[in-house]
Amino acid sequence: MRFEESGYYNSVKPYKLELPFGNFYLCEKFFISELNEGIHFDWDKIENVMSELIKFYGKGAKLGYIPNRVNSYSVNPHYWDKVDKEYNMIVASAIVFYSPMTMMNATLEKQFFKKSMKRCRSLSEAIEWMTNLDEFN
């Protein structure tokens, strides 16, 4: 399910960031990505997103990240460590998967992320988990 189609969209009132490779929904304590079908989420794209996050939230912000994988795309799992070292902004992630392949990819990525990461079968599961993290309470 796309975020804009969920019941959460109107309740959290996110800022929608539209980029050529996907949409990002910036909420109070977390952001959600919905990347376009078939793209490779490379380092240039990640830097572009991180720059926009810093503009919106400010330096030193601590955020949760929910990749809502409604489309199939690729990403290098080593980027998790690089994002952490360069930006130190993401405190937890909840990857929403919709297929066995996406679940396997999320399992692989979990090996490279040194902070809390949950694999979720639905967007609502991811949002509920994220909003109840100790890091935000």
Coordinates of C-alpha atoms in Angstrom, one line a residue:
M1 CA 0.0 0.0 0.0
R2 CA 1.3 3.5 -0.9
F3 CA 1.5 5.9 2.0
E4 CA -0.9 8.4 0.4
E5 CA -3.5 5.6 0.3
S6 CA -3.1 4.8 4.0
G7 CA -5.1 6.1 6.9
Y8 CA -1.9 7.5 8.3
Y9 CA -1.3 10.0 5.5
N10 CA -3.9 12.6 6.7
S11 CA -3.2 12.1 10.4
V12 CA 0.5 12.7 10.2
K13 CA 0.3 15.5 7.6
P14 CA 3.7 14.9 6.0
Y15 CA 5.7 17.2 3.7
K16 CA 5.9 15.5 0.4
L17 CA 9.3 15.7 -1.3
E18 CA 9.1 14.7 -5.0
L19 CA 12.4 13.8 -6.6
P20 CA 12.9 12.3 -10.1
F21 CA 13.6 8.9 -8.6
G22 CA 10.9 8.6 -6.0
N23 CA 8.7 10.3 -3.4
F24 CA 9.7 11.0 0.2
Y25 CA 7.2 11.8 3.0
L26 CA 8.8 13.8 5.8
C27 CA 6.9 13.3 9.1
E28 CA 7.8 14.6 12.6
K29 CA 10.0 11.8 13.7
F30 CA 10.5 9.7 10.6
F31 CA 10.4 9.8 6.9
I32 CA 9.1 7.3 4.3
S33 CA 10.5 6.6 0.9
E34 CA 8.7 5.2 -2.1
L35 CA 11.3 4.8 -4.8
N36 CA 10.4 4.4 -8.5
E37 CA 10.3 1.0 -10.2
G38 CA 13.7 -0.3 -11.5
I39 CA 15.9 2.5 -10.3
H40 CA 19.3 2.0 -8.7
F41 CA 19.4 4.0 -5.4
D42 CA 23.0 5.0 -5.8
W43 CA 25.2 7.2 -3.6
D44 CA 24.4 10.4 -5.7
K45 CA 20.7 9.9 -5.1
I46 CA 21.2 9.1 -1.4
E47 CA 23.3 12.3 -1.0
N48 CA 20.5 14.2 -2.7
V49 CA 17.9 12.9 -0.2
M50 CA 20.2 13.5 2.8
S51 CA 20.8 17.1 1.7
E52 CA 17.0 17.6 1.5
L53 CA 16.5 16.0 4.9
I54 CA 19.1 18.3 6.5
K55 CA 17.3 21.4 4.9
F56 CA 14.0 20.2 6.2
Y57 CA 14.9 18.9 9.7
G58 CA 18.2 20.6 10.4
K59 CA 21.7 19.2 11.2
G60 CA 21.8 16.9 14.1
A61 CA 18.2 15.6 13.6
K62 CA 17.6 12.0 14.6
L63 CA 15.0 10.2 12.4
G64 CA 13.5 6.9 11.7
Y65 CA 13.5 5.7 8.1
I66 CA 10.7 3.6 6.5
P67 CA 11.5 2.4 3.0
N68 CA 8.0 1.4 1.7
R69 CA 9.1 -0.9 -1.0
V70 CA 6.0 -0.8 -3.2
N71 CA 8.3 -1.0 -6.3
S72 CA 11.3 -3.1 -7.1
Y73 CA 14.6 -1.3 -7.1
S74 CA 18.2 -1.9 -6.1
V75 CA 20.5 -0.5 -3.5
N76 CA 24.0 -1.4 -2.3
P77 CA 23.6 -2.6 1.3
H78 CA 27.0 -1.2 2.2
Y79 CA 25.5 2.3 1.9
W80 CA 23.8 1.8 5.3
D81 CA 27.2 2.1 7.0
K82 CA 28.3 5.0 4.8
V83 CA 25.1 6.9 5.5
D84 CA 25.6 6.4 9.3
K85 CA 29.2 7.5 9.2
E86 CA 28.6 10.6 6.9
Y87 CA 25.3 11.8 8.4
N88 CA 24.6 10.0 11.7
M89 CA 20.9 10.9 11.3
I90 CA 19.0 7.6 11.0
V91 CA 18.4 6.0 14.4
A92 CA 16.2 3.1 13.2
S93 CA 14.7 1.6 10.1
A94 CA 11.5 -0.4 9.3
I95 CA 11.6 -1.9 5.8
V96 CA 8.2 -2.7 4.4
F97 CA 8.3 -5.6 2.0
Y98 CA 5.6 -7.0 -0.3
S99 CA 7.3 -10.0 -1.9
P100 CA 9.7 -12.8 -0.8
M101 CA 12.5 -11.2 -2.9
T102 CA 12.1 -7.9 -1.1
M103 CA 12.1 -9.7 2.3
M104 CA 15.3 -11.4 1.4
N105 CA 16.9 -8.1 0.4
A106 CA 15.8 -6.5 3.7
T107 CA 17.3 -9.5 5.5
L108 CA 20.6 -8.9 3.7
E109 CA 20.5 -5.1 4.5
K110 CA 19.8 -5.8 8.2
Q111 CA 23.3 -7.4 8.3
F112 CA 24.9 -4.0 7.3
F113 CA 22.8 -1.7 9.5
K114 CA 24.2 -1.3 13.0
K115 CA 21.0 0.2 14.6
S116 CA 17.5 -1.1 15.1
M117 CA 15.9 -2.5 11.9
K118 CA 12.6 -4.3 11.6
R119 CA 11.3 -6.0 8.5
C120 CA 7.5 -5.3 8.3
R121 CA 4.7 -6.9 6.2
S122 CA 2.7 -3.7 6.2
L123 CA 3.1 0.0 6.3
S124 CA 0.9 0.2 9.4
E125 CA 3.2 -2.3 11.2
A126 CA 6.2 -0.1 10.3
I127 CA 4.6 3.2 11.4
E128 CA 3.4 1.7 14.7
W129 CA 6.8 0.2 15.5
M130 CA 8.6 3.4 14.5
T131 CA 6.3 5.7 16.6
N132 CA 6.8 3.5 19.7
L133 CA 10.6 3.4 19.6
D134 CA 12.4 4.2 22.8
E135 CA 14.6 6.6 20.8
F136 CA 11.6 8.9 20.4
N137 CA 10.0 8.6 23.8

